[in-house]
Tab-separated table of C-alpha atoms and ligand atoms in Angstrom:
chain	number	residue	atom	x	y	z
X	1	MET	CA	-3.345	15.149	5.689
X	2	SER	CA	-5.125	12.599	3.211
X	3	GLU	CA	-7.937	14.578	1.198
X	4	ALA	CA	-10.094	11.956	2.824
X	5	SER	CA	-8.820	13.440	6.361
X	6	GLU	CA	-9.360	16.846	5.138
X	7	LYS	CA	-12.755	16.592	4.101
X	8	GLN	CA	-13.711	14.514	7.607
X	9	ALA	CA	-12.206	17.075	10.117
X	10	ALA	CA	-14.714	19.397	8.023
X	11	ASP	CA	-17.539	17.351	9.082
X	12	PRO	CA	-19.615	17.810	11.965
X	13	SER	CA	-20.918	14.994	12.519
X	14	GLY	CA	-18.420	12.693	14.224
X	15	GLY	CA	-16.918	10.830	11.845
X	16	ILE	CA	-18.156	8.363	8.938
X	17	GLY	CA	-20.812	6.091	9.276
X	18	VAL	CA	-20.776	2.176	8.863
X	19	VAL	CA	-23.299	-0.379	8.799
X	20	ILE	CA	-21.983	-3.899	9.059
X	21	VAL	CA	-25.192	-6.560	7.887
X	22	ALA	CA	-24.430	-9.845	9.669
X	23	ALA	CA	-28.649	-11.155	10.004
X	24	GLY	CA	-27.883	-14.021	7.388
X	25	ARG	CA	-28.237	-17.487	8.040
X	26	GLY	CA	-25.267	-18.490	6.204
X	27	ALA	CA	-27.295	-21.765	4.388
X	28	ARG	CA	-24.393	-22.106	1.657
X	29	ALA	CA	-21.862	-22.166	4.341
X	30	GLY	CA	-24.093	-24.937	5.959
X	31	GLN	CA	-22.717	-24.554	9.067
X	32	ALA	CA	-24.616	-27.105	11.974
X	33	ASP	CA	-23.239	-25.054	14.646
X	34	GLY	CA	-24.414	-21.087	13.428
X	35	PRO	CA	-23.843	-18.867	11.077
X	36	LYS	CA	-20.637	-18.416	9.153
X	37	GLN	CA	-20.245	-14.726	10.658
X	38	TYR	CA	-19.850	-16.506	14.568
X	39	GLN	CA	-17.631	-19.205	12.961
X	40	ARG	CA	-13.646	-18.873	14.111
X	41	ILE	CA	-10.829	-18.049	12.254
X	42	GLY	CA	-7.703	-17.646	13.851
X	43	GLY	CA	-9.203	-18.576	17.356
X	44	ARG	CA	-11.886	-15.419	17.091
X	45	ALA	CA	-15.748	-15.266	15.354
X	46	VAL	CA	-15.331	-13.713	12.051
X	47	ILE	CA	-17.530	-10.614	12.705
X	48	ALA	CA	-14.493	-9.897	15.544
X	49	HIS	CA	-11.794	-9.831	12.298
X	50	THR	CA	-14.259	-7.224	10.415
X	51	LEU	CA	-15.363	-5.154	13.676
X	52	ASP	CA	-11.483	-4.661	14.633
X	53	ILE	CA	-10.992	-3.201	11.610
X	54	PHE	CA	-13.211	-0.773	11.279
X	55	LEU	CA	-13.092	0.554	15.504
X	56	SER	CA	-9.102	0.871	14.511
X	57	HIS	CA	-10.060	3.137	11.668
X	58	PRO	CA	-9.443	6.637	12.445
X	59	MET	CA	-12.155	8.013	10.471
X	60	ILE	CA	-14.626	5.668	11.176
X	61	GLY	CA	-17.804	7.048	14.001
X	62	PRO	CA	-20.756	5.260	14.756
X	63	VAL	CA	-21.446	1.560	14.070
X	64	VAL	CA	-24.182	-0.133	13.177
X	65	VAL	CA	-24.569	-4.177	13.434
X	66	ALA	CA	-27.728	-5.775	11.748
X	67	ILE	CA	-27.961	-9.038	13.351
X	68	HIS	CA	-30.764	-11.575	13.619
X	69	ALA	CA	-32.781	-11.631	16.431
X	70	ASP	CA	-31.532	-15.307	17.503
X	71	ASP	CA	-28.309	-13.832	17.750
X	72	ALA	CA	-27.913	-11.497	19.954
X	73	GLU	CA	-26.219	-13.332	22.556
X	74	LEU	CA	-23.619	-14.632	19.678
X	75	LEU	CA	-22.867	-10.719	18.516
X	76	GLN	CA	-22.290	-10.096	22.308
X	77	ARG	CA	-19.924	-13.133	22.879
X	78	ALA	CA	-18.060	-12.219	19.270
X	79	ALA	CA	-17.864	-8.512	20.151
X	80	GLY	CA	-16.362	-8.542	23.401
X	81	ALA	CA	-15.087	-5.371	24.269
X	82	HIS	CA	-16.135	-3.798	21.004
X	83	GLY	CA	-19.503	-4.485	22.264
X	84	GLU	CA	-20.001	-0.618	23.577
X	85	ARG	CA	-19.594	0.995	20.692
X	86	LEU	CA	-21.973	-0.673	18.267
X	87	ILE	CA	-25.580	0.169	17.808
X	88	THR	CA	-27.203	-3.238	17.590
X	89	VAL	CA	-30.447	-3.587	15.495
X	90	ILE	CA	-32.234	-6.463	14.269
X	91	GLY	CA	-31.828	-7.218	10.537
X	92	GLY	CA	-34.553	-8.172	7.542
X	93	PRO	CA	-34.934	-10.964	5.184
X	94	SER	CA	-32.780	-9.931	3.084
X	95	ARG	CA	-29.705	-8.111	2.875
X	96	GLN	CA	-31.165	-5.427	1.296
X	97	ALA	CA	-33.090	-5.253	4.123
X	98	SER	CA	-31.385	-5.373	6.913
X	99	VAL	CA	-29.125	-2.367	5.285
X	100	ARG	CA	-31.787	-0.112	5.419
X	101	LEU	CA	-33.051	-1.378	8.790
X	102	GLY	CA	-29.082	-0.398	9.594
X	103	LEU	CA	-29.137	3.138	7.761
X	104	LEU	CA	-32.371	3.884	9.516
X	105	ALA	CA	-30.600	2.772	13.385
X	106	LEU	CA	-28.125	5.591	11.907
X	107	LYS	CA	-30.297	8.786	10.873
X	108	ASP	CA	-30.076	10.351	14.777
X	109	GLN	CA	-26.437	10.614	14.526
X	110	ALA	CA	-26.800	11.655	10.240
X	111	PRO	CA	-23.306	10.915	9.414
X	112	GLY	CA	-21.553	12.862	6.386
X	113	LYS	CA	-21.064	9.317	4.522
X	114	VAL	CA	-21.835	5.554	5.669
X	115	LEU	CA	-20.189	2.508	4.715
X	116	VAL	CA	-22.242	-0.721	3.888
X	117	HIS	CA	-19.728	-3.825	4.845
X	118	ASP	CA	-20.634	-7.136	5.086
X	119	ALA	CA	-19.713	-9.045	8.348
X	120	VAL	CA	-18.452	-11.792	6.300
X	121	ARG	CA	-15.417	-10.284	4.683
X	122	PRO	CA	-12.998	-10.183	7.373
X	123	PHE	CA	-9.984	-9.363	5.302
X	124	VAL	CA	-11.041	-6.208	4.464
X	125	ASP	CA	-7.951	-3.433	5.217
X	126	ALA	CA	-7.490	-0.147	6.254
X	127	GLY	CA	-6.475	0.886	2.475
X	128	LEU	CA	-9.243	-0.140	1.261
X	129	ILE	CA	-11.261	1.322	3.707
X	130	ASP	CA	-9.579	4.590	2.922
X	131	ARG	CA	-9.505	4.460	-1.002
X	132	THR	CA	-13.445	3.761	-0.696
X	133	ILE	CA	-13.905	6.750	1.616
X	134	GLU	CA	-12.231	9.122	-0.599
X	135	ALA	CA	-13.615	8.202	-3.789
X	136	ILE	CA	-17.002	9.151	-1.645
X	137	GLY	CA	-18.882	12.705	-3.215
X	138	GLU	CA	-21.549	14.418	-2.185
X	139	ARG	CA	-23.998	12.850	-5.281
X	140	GLN	CA	-21.528	9.883	-5.648
X	141	GLY	CA	-21.199	6.429	-4.586
X	142	ALA	CA	-17.939	4.031	-4.515
X	143	LEU	CA	-17.580	0.392	-4.894
X	144	PRO	CA	-14.405	-1.034	-4.041
X	145	ALA	CA	-14.184	-3.992	-7.241
X	146	LEU	CA	-11.882	-6.320	-8.952
X	147	PRO	CA	-11.685	-6.640	-12.705
X	148	VAL	CA	-13.172	-10.438	-13.812
X	149	ALA	CA	-10.256	-12.525	-14.359
X	150	ASP	CA	-11.568	-15.698	-15.745
X	151	THR	CA	-13.574	-16.292	-18.858
X	152	LEU	CA	-16.817	-16.582	-18.317
X	153	LYS	CA	-19.533	-18.586	-19.493
X	154	ARG	CA	-23.634	-18.563	-19.891
X	155	GLU	CA	-24.361	-21.744	-19.312
X	156	SER	CA	-28.024	-22.948	-21.074
X	157	ALA	CA	-30.908	-24.841	-19.489
X	158	THR	CA	-29.237	-28.038	-20.465
X	159	GLY	CA	-25.918	-27.404	-18.966
X	160	MET	CA	-23.864	-26.856	-22.032
X	161	ILE	CA	-22.722	-23.378	-23.262
X	162	ASP	CA	-25.372	-21.355	-24.455
X	163	GLU	CA	-22.396	-18.366	-25.321
X	164	THR	CA	-18.682	-16.946	-24.138
X	165	VAL	CA	-19.507	-13.315	-22.340
X	166	SER	CA	-17.163	-10.861	-22.726
X	167	ARG	CA	-15.613	-9.813	-19.383
X	168	ALA	CA	-14.416	-6.766	-21.074
X	169	GLY	CA	-14.979	-3.707	-18.368
X	170	LEU	CA	-16.623	-6.447	-16.039
X	171	HIS	CA	-15.483	-6.382	-12.828
X	172	ALA	CA	-16.552	-7.534	-9.286
X	173	ALA	CA	-17.783	-6.281	-6.765
X	174	GLN	CA	-16.715	-6.309	-3.030
X	175	THR	CA	-17.504	-4.259	0.253
X	176	PRO	CA	-17.670	-1.574	1.900
X	177	GLN	CA	-19.478	0.483	-0.415
X	178	GLY	CA	-19.634	4.190	-0.072
X	179	PHE	CA	-22.457	6.473	-0.058
X	180	PRO	CA	-23.457	10.029	0.948
X	181	PHE	CA	-25.730	8.986	3.667
X	182	TRP	CA	-28.789	10.695	3.160
X	183	PRO	CA	-29.392	9.590	-0.985
X	184	LEU	CA	-28.109	6.333	0.214
X	185	LEU	CA	-31.268	5.984	2.575
X	186	ALA	CA	-33.632	7.877	0.434
X	187	ALA	CA	-32.232	5.145	-2.602
X	188	HIS	CA	-33.492	2.900	0.441
X	189	GLU	CA	-36.202	3.923	1.298
X	190	LYS	CA	-37.757	4.400	-2.056
X	191	ALA	CA	-37.334	1.390	-2.937
X	192	HIS	CA	-38.416	-0.419	0.187
X	193	HIS	CA	-42.130	1.746	-0.367
X	194	LEU	CA	-42.081	0.117	-4.411
X	195	GLY	CA	-41.927	-3.323	-3.035
X	196	LYS	CA	-38.287	-3.300	-5.057
X	197	ALA	CA	-36.601	-6.212	-3.130
X	198	ASP	CA	-33.853	-8.423	-5.454
X	199	PHE	CA	-31.297	-5.544	-5.274
X	200	THR	CA	-28.157	-7.945	-3.637
X	201	ASP	CA	-25.593	-4.543	-3.050
X	202	ASP	CA	-25.876	-1.133	-2.644
X	203	ALA	CA	-24.562	-0.392	-5.776
X	204	ALA	CA	-26.879	-1.633	-7.553
X	205	ILE	CA	-29.600	0.431	-5.493
X	206	ALA	CA	-27.328	3.515	-6.116
X	207	GLU	CA	-27.218	2.560	-9.936
X	208	TRP	CA	-31.456	2.209	-9.955
X	209	ALA	CA	-31.587	5.641	-8.443
X	210	HIS	CA	-29.308	7.375	-10.651
X	211	ILE	CA	-26.456	7.708	-8.263
X	212	PRO	CA	-23.422	7.766	-10.222
X	213	VAL	CA	-21.206	4.890	-8.332
X	214	LYS	CA	-17.111	5.365	-8.824
X	215	ILE	CA	-14.716	2.084	-8.462
X	216	VAL	CA	-11.746	2.267	-6.759
X	217	PRO	CA	-9.624	-1.234	-6.800
X	218	GLY	CA	-10.799	-4.213	-4.267
X	219	SER	CA	-8.829	-6.277	-2.399
X	220	PRO	CA	-8.181	-10.100	-3.827
X	221	ASP	CA	-7.617	-10.592	0.009
X	222	ASN	CA	-11.326	-9.074	0.871
X	223	VAL	CA	-12.791	-12.053	0.083
X	224	LYS	CA	-16.190	-13.315	0.886
X	225	LEU	CA	-16.753	-15.939	3.041
X	226	THR	CA	-19.954	-17.798	1.529
X	227	TRP	CA	-18.758	-21.836	1.492
X	228	ALA	CA	-17.932	-23.753	4.274
X	229	ARG	CA	-14.721	-23.856	2.228
X	230	ASP	CA	-14.179	-20.382	2.502
X	231	ILE	CA	-14.370	-20.968	6.196
X	232	ALA	CA	-11.751	-23.155	6.441
X	233	LEU	CA	-8.905	-21.313	4.462
X	234	ALA	CA	-9.849	-18.110	5.867
X	235	ASP	CA	-8.737	-20.447	9.521
X	236	GLN	CA	-5.777	-22.012	7.749
X	237	ARG	CA	-4.516	-18.131	6.210
X	238	LEU	CA	-4.917	-17.231	10.108
X	239	SER	CA	-3.464	-20.009	11.925
X	240	SER	CA	-0.768	-20.003	9.465
X	241	ALA	CA	-0.031	-15.861	9.564
X	242	GLN	CA	0.056	-16.884	13.389
X	243	ARG	CA	2.625	-18.661	13.064
X	244	PHE	CA	4.909	-16.490	11.253
X	245	PRO	CA	3.347	-13.065	11.924
X	246	ASP	CA	4.827	-10.230	9.824
X	247	ILE	CA	5.016	-8.092	12.819
X	248	ARG	CA	7.902	-5.365	11.506
X	249	THR	CA	9.583	-2.701	13.336
X	250	GLY	CA	11.338	1.003	12.243
X	251	ASN	CA	13.609	3.327	14.213
X	252	GLY	CA	14.524	7.077	13.207
X	253	TYR	CA	16.563	9.631	14.781
X	254	ASP	CA	16.628	12.889	14.317
X	255	VAL	CA	18.384	16.458	15.500
X	256	HIS	CA	17.238	19.960	15.622
X	257	ALA	CA	19.900	22.873	16.537
X	258	PHE	CA	18.428	25.902	18.838
X	259	GLU	CA	18.404	29.653	17.661
X	260	PRO	CA	16.021	32.445	18.886
X	261	GLY	CA	13.187	32.259	19.234
X	262	ASP	CA	9.920	31.717	21.764
X	263	HIS	CA	8.910	28.436	21.980
X	264	VAL	CA	9.379	24.581	20.589
X	265	THR	CA	6.667	22.224	18.839
X	266	LEU	CA	7.540	18.644	20.471
X	267	CYS	CA	5.267	15.659	19.268
X	268	GLY	CA	2.851	17.828	18.629
X	269	VAL	CA	2.482	20.138	21.082
X	270	ALA	CA	3.871	24.066	21.138
X	271	ILE	CA	6.239	24.417	25.003
X	272	PRO	CA	6.512	28.152	25.532
X	273	TYR	CA	10.728	28.072	25.832
X	274	GLU	CA	13.656	31.358	25.627
X	275	ARG	CA	14.600	29.500	22.099
X	276	LYS	CA	13.005	27.332	18.984
X	277	LEU	CA	14.000	24.571	16.863
X	278	SER	CA	15.368	25.604	13.232
X	279	GLY	CA	14.192	24.020	10.804
X	280	HIS	CA	12.933	23.864	7.275
X	281	SER	CA	9.435	22.992	9.067
X	282	ASP	CA	8.418	23.709	12.542
X	283	ALA	CA	11.232	21.061	13.241
X	284	ASP	CA	9.318	19.353	15.706
X	285	VAL	CA	12.277	16.498	15.894
X	286	GLY	CA	9.822	13.838	17.721
X	287	LEU	CA	7.305	13.583	14.774
X	288	HIS	CA	10.486	13.811	11.856
X	289	ALA	CA	11.920	11.028	13.778
X	290	LEU	CA	8.248	8.771	14.038
X	291	THR	CA	7.909	9.723	9.882
X	292	ASP	CA	10.821	8.128	10.261
X	293	ALA	CA	10.295	5.168	11.660
X	294	LEU	CA	7.086	4.374	10.369
X	295	LEU	CA	8.156	4.611	6.836
X	296	ALA	CA	11.376	2.535	7.825
X	297	THR	CA	8.561	-0.282	8.212
X	298	CYS	CA	7.314	-0.510	5.030
X	299	GLY	CA	10.808	0.212	3.230
X	300	ALA	CA	8.982	3.602	2.143
X	301	GLY	CA	12.131	5.458	1.989
X	302	ASP	CA	12.168	8.508	4.435
X	303	ILE	CA	10.919	11.554	5.288
X	304	GLY	CA	12.722	13.717	3.020
X	305	THR	CA	12.213	11.248	0.093
X	306	HIS	CA	8.183	12.762	0.336
X	307	PHE	CA	8.810	15.929	2.024
X	308	PRO	CA	12.078	17.432	0.388
X	309	PRO	CA	13.476	19.960	2.494
X	310	SER	CA	14.327	21.779	-0.994
X	311	ASP	CA	10.473	22.410	-1.419
X	312	PRO	CA	8.945	25.560	-0.189
X	313	GLN	CA	5.733	24.143	0.737
X	314	TRP	CA	6.823	22.403	3.546
X	315	LYS	CA	8.546	25.869	4.535
X	316	GLY	CA	6.938	25.965	8.755
X	317	ALA	CA	4.812	23.161	7.866
X	318	ALA	CA	2.910	21.437	10.837
X	319	SER	CA	5.468	18.244	11.438
X	320	LYS	CA	1.881	16.669	11.849
X	321	ILE	CA	1.160	15.977	7.683
X	322	PHE	CA	4.302	14.095	7.724
X	323	VAL	CA	3.436	11.483	10.598
X	324	GLU	CA	-0.353	11.238	9.113
X	325	HIS	CA	0.908	10.940	5.391
X	326	ALA	CA	3.061	8.076	6.686
X	327	ALA	CA	0.643	6.594	8.441
X	328	LYS	CA	-1.498	6.918	5.675
X	329	LEU	CA	1.000	4.766	3.664
X	330	VAL	CA	1.423	2.488	6.378
X	331	ARG	CA	-2.404	1.560	6.049
X	332	GLU	CA	-2.222	1.654	2.338
X	333	ARG	CA	-0.147	-1.415	2.444
X	334	GLY	CA	-2.952	-2.979	5.015
X	335	GLY	CA	-0.206	-2.327	8.000
X	336	ARG	CA	-1.983	-2.033	11.533
X	337	ILE	CA	0.492	0.444	13.997
X	338	ALA	CA	1.230	-1.642	17.116
X	339	ASN	CA	3.071	1.012	19.043
X	340	ALA	CA	5.022	4.215	18.727
X	341	ASP	CA	7.699	4.658	21.428
X	342	ILE	CA	9.470	7.898	20.960
X	343	THR	CA	12.451	9.728	22.938
X	344	LEU	CA	13.573	13.298	23.345
X	345	ILE	CA	16.733	14.143	24.378
X	346	CYS	CA	17.643	17.485	25.807
X	347	GLU	CA	18.607	19.196	28.980
X	348	ALA	CA	15.724	21.098	28.174
X	349	PRO	CA	12.736	22.362	28.134
X	350	ARG	CA	10.956	19.990	30.864
X	351	VAL	CA	8.974	16.999	28.481
X	352	GLY	CA	7.156	15.857	31.462
X	353	PRO	CA	4.254	18.534	31.570
X	354	HIS	CA	3.733	18.093	28.194
X	355	ARG	CA	3.631	14.412	28.040
X	356	ALA	CA	-0.156	13.986	27.858
X	357	ALA	CA	-0.810	16.363	25.376
X	358	MET	CA	1.435	14.923	23.342
X	359	THR	CA	0.100	11.396	23.655
X	360	GLU	CA	-3.419	12.988	22.860
X	361	ALA	CA	-1.833	14.339	19.607
X	362	LEU	CA	-0.207	11.200	18.551
X	363	SER	CA	-3.353	9.190	19.511
X	364	ALA	CA	-4.986	11.609	16.852
X	365	MET	CA	-2.709	11.410	14.284
X	366	LEU	CA	-1.815	8.028	14.414
X	367	GLY	CA	-5.209	6.341	15.122
X	368	ILE	CA	-4.469	4.183	17.901
X	369	ALA	CA	-5.168	4.302	21.563
X	370	PRO	CA	-3.132	6.372	23.816
X	371	GLU	CA	-1.748	3.194	25.721
X	372	ARG	CA	0.350	2.305	22.292
X	373	ILE	CA	2.053	5.629	22.382
X	374	SER	CA	5.107	5.990	24.513
X	375	ILE	CA	6.769	9.262	24.798
X	376	LYS	CA	10.403	9.520	27.231
X	377	ALA	CA	12.457	12.163	27.577
X	378	THR	CA	15.954	12.077	28.984
X	379	THR	CA	18.849	14.702	29.689
X	380	ASN	CA	22.295	14.256	27.557
X	381	GLU	CA	24.076	14.341	31.277
X	382	LYS	CA	25.744	17.251	29.804
X	383	LEU	CA	27.517	15.607	27.658
X	384	GLY	CA	28.043	16.459	23.602
X	385	PHE	CA	26.041	18.889	21.776
X	386	VAL	CA	22.681	17.689	22.988
X	387	GLY	CA	24.681	18.658	26.506
X	388	ARG	CA	25.784	21.963	26.018
X	389	GLY	CA	22.398	23.139	25.046
X	390	GLU	CA	22.671	23.490	21.353
X	391	GLY	CA	19.463	21.724	20.376
X	392	ILE	CA	17.737	18.579	20.952
X	393	ALA	CA	17.828	14.768	19.490
X	394	ALA	CA	14.965	12.213	19.081
X	395	ILE	CA	14.624	8.777	18.653
X	396	ALA	CA	11.834	7.169	17.680
X	397	THR	CA	10.299	3.056	17.291
X	398	ALA	CA	7.364	2.297	15.841
X	399	SER	CA	5.471	-1.416	14.966
X	400	VAL	CA	3.230	-2.246	12.094
X	401	VAL	CA	1.707	-5.352	11.712
X	402	TYR	CA	1.384	-6.214	7.704
X	403	PRO	CA	-1.267	-8.999	6.311
X	404	GLY	CA	0.043	-12.076	5.917
X	405	GLU	CA	3.066	-14.078	7.362
X	406	VAL	CA	6.914	-13.752	7.030
X	407	PRO	CA	8.386	-15.105	4.164
X	408	ALA	CA	9.925	-18.407	4.111
A	1	CTP	N1	-31.034	-11.426	5.547
A	1	CTP	C1	-29.877	-11.037	5.080
A	1	CTP	C2	-29.142	-11.790	4.794
A	1	CTP	C3	-27.731	-11.471	4.742
A	1	CTP	N2	-26.893	-10.739	5.303
A	1	CTP	C4	-25.604	-10.585	4.840
A	1	CTP	O1	-25.559	-9.916	4.273
A	1	CTP	C5	-24.315	-10.570	4.265
A	1	CTP	C6	-24.049	-11.185	2.818
A	1	CTP	O2	-24.961	-12.492	2.508
A	1	CTP	P1	-24.389	-13.398	2.170
A	1	CTP	O3	-23.046	-13.997	2.184
A	1	CTP	O4	-25.153	-13.875	1.146
A	1	CTP	O5	-25.120	-14.313	3.648
A	1	CTP	P2	-25.836	-15.008	3.893
A	1	CTP	O6	-27.011	-14.230	3.581
A	1	CTP	O7	-25.831	-15.339	5.223
A	1	CTP	O8	-25.346	-16.195	3.180
A	1	CTP	P3	-26.720	-17.490	2.081
A	1	CTP	O9	-27.221	-16.586	1.423
A	1	CTP	O10	-25.378	-18.215	1.698
A	1	CTP	O11	-27.704	-17.817	3.548
A	1	CTP	C7	-23.828	-11.034	5.469
A	1	CTP	O12	-22.640	-10.683	6.441
A	1	CTP	C8	-25.294	-11.848	5.587
A	1	CTP	O13	-24.717	-11.726	7.505
A	1	CTP	C9	-27.953	-9.749	6.380
A	1	CTP	O14	-27.656	-8.941	7.038
A	1	CTP	N3	-29.165	-9.787	5.941
A	2	LIG	C1	-22.534	-7.146	-1.555
A	2	LIG	C2	-21.888	-8.158	-2.041
A	2	LIG	O1	-20.655	-8.400	-1.352
A	2	LIG	C3	-21.297	-7.687	-3.173
A	2	LIG	O2	-20.242	-8.607	-3.787
A	2	LIG	C4	-22.259	-9.387	-2.044
A	2	LIG	O3	-23.557	-9.237	-3.375
A	2	LIG	C5	-23.080	-10.118	-0.912
A	2	LIG	O4	-23.773	-11.271	-0.987
A	2	LIG	P1	-24.190	-12.017	-1.988
A	2	LIG	O5	-24.002	-13.426	-1.990
A	2	LIG	O6	-24.398	-11.351	-3.248
A	2	LIG	O7	-26.061	-12.175	-0.589
């Protein structure tokens, strides 16, 4: 389990809160047919892509969307089935005001941590969200940012260069920006009551309120759609990715022998049985095969690369740790797990009665819907070592969609 997931497991509030700000008018993009967050890229509204990523992230709890009063129908159409999970509020006249109203709408849920994100950054990925969450502390915010790459010039009133500004230490700020919930809300409230309304991001409010903010690596893909050209490029990018989407399939195989014992652990579920599976960890053959399948989708070696059997710390370990680690590596590369399919091959015990519990356990480990998980079982028709009841084998397949397209 990642450090962030561990903290989350201890958080009684039911997930990290999110405020997605979508109340702007998009004046710079100048779209005649509606604000940029509802323009279609890759066939869907910009905000629909943004919502997909947050709502499919396993650590995300309540999600507030701050919209303009005129846009309720646009949001409803764009959000589709996601709509049921959203808390909608009317935003304010500035981004800062919209964030504050979004935070106030989260008060009842009292999340320990909150992420604030621009609806118009639809290329955020799960790895970036993970990095941001991991850097949030009890009194520390987190800001994804990229070092400035261009040489910087200050322009004079006459349009001439006044000076070249050193770029040392300068970063371009992105979202989502993450904070402990109550200190961020308090900072927003204080700014509001003092009439300070010129903050362009939440890290700036935090800075003003003396909340330290840690920089984590942003992503060059996580652009903000500001100008009409940004929207056109985003559409092109998604449309070409749709021609050759980077869908990868990995497979894994594992086998463990029986030894004296009283239960076996299969796909995260302990099943009473007259023997157990022998192994260094809990010998969950299904989860081991799945770990290899996930790692295979991003060329990240196999289970032994990450959890060597020679390492005493994995003795008796719950194999859930291996699967969650592999899923985290996938997410860090921007991958989204589309489905996982495991076949358990054994004469006994019977798997059918435990299938629902296994599916539920895997759904939580992978952060995907149960319908994307398949657990099947078959006997080996009494043939070979499995047929003689000497052990259990498992085969797993995972499909992951990665950002971008398959290179030519
Ligand atoms: N009153 C506002 C202004 C902005 N935003 C949101 O803040 C994000 C980043 O702002 P920006 O790119 O500046 O969007 P707009 O304000 O819509 O653009 P413009 O300044 O060109 O009008 C966007 O998701 C936007 O919808 C908001 O919720 N409420
Ligand atoms: C918050 C932000 O995305 C950080 O880069 C950005 O400041 C918001 O957009 P704006 O154009 O400054 O309103």
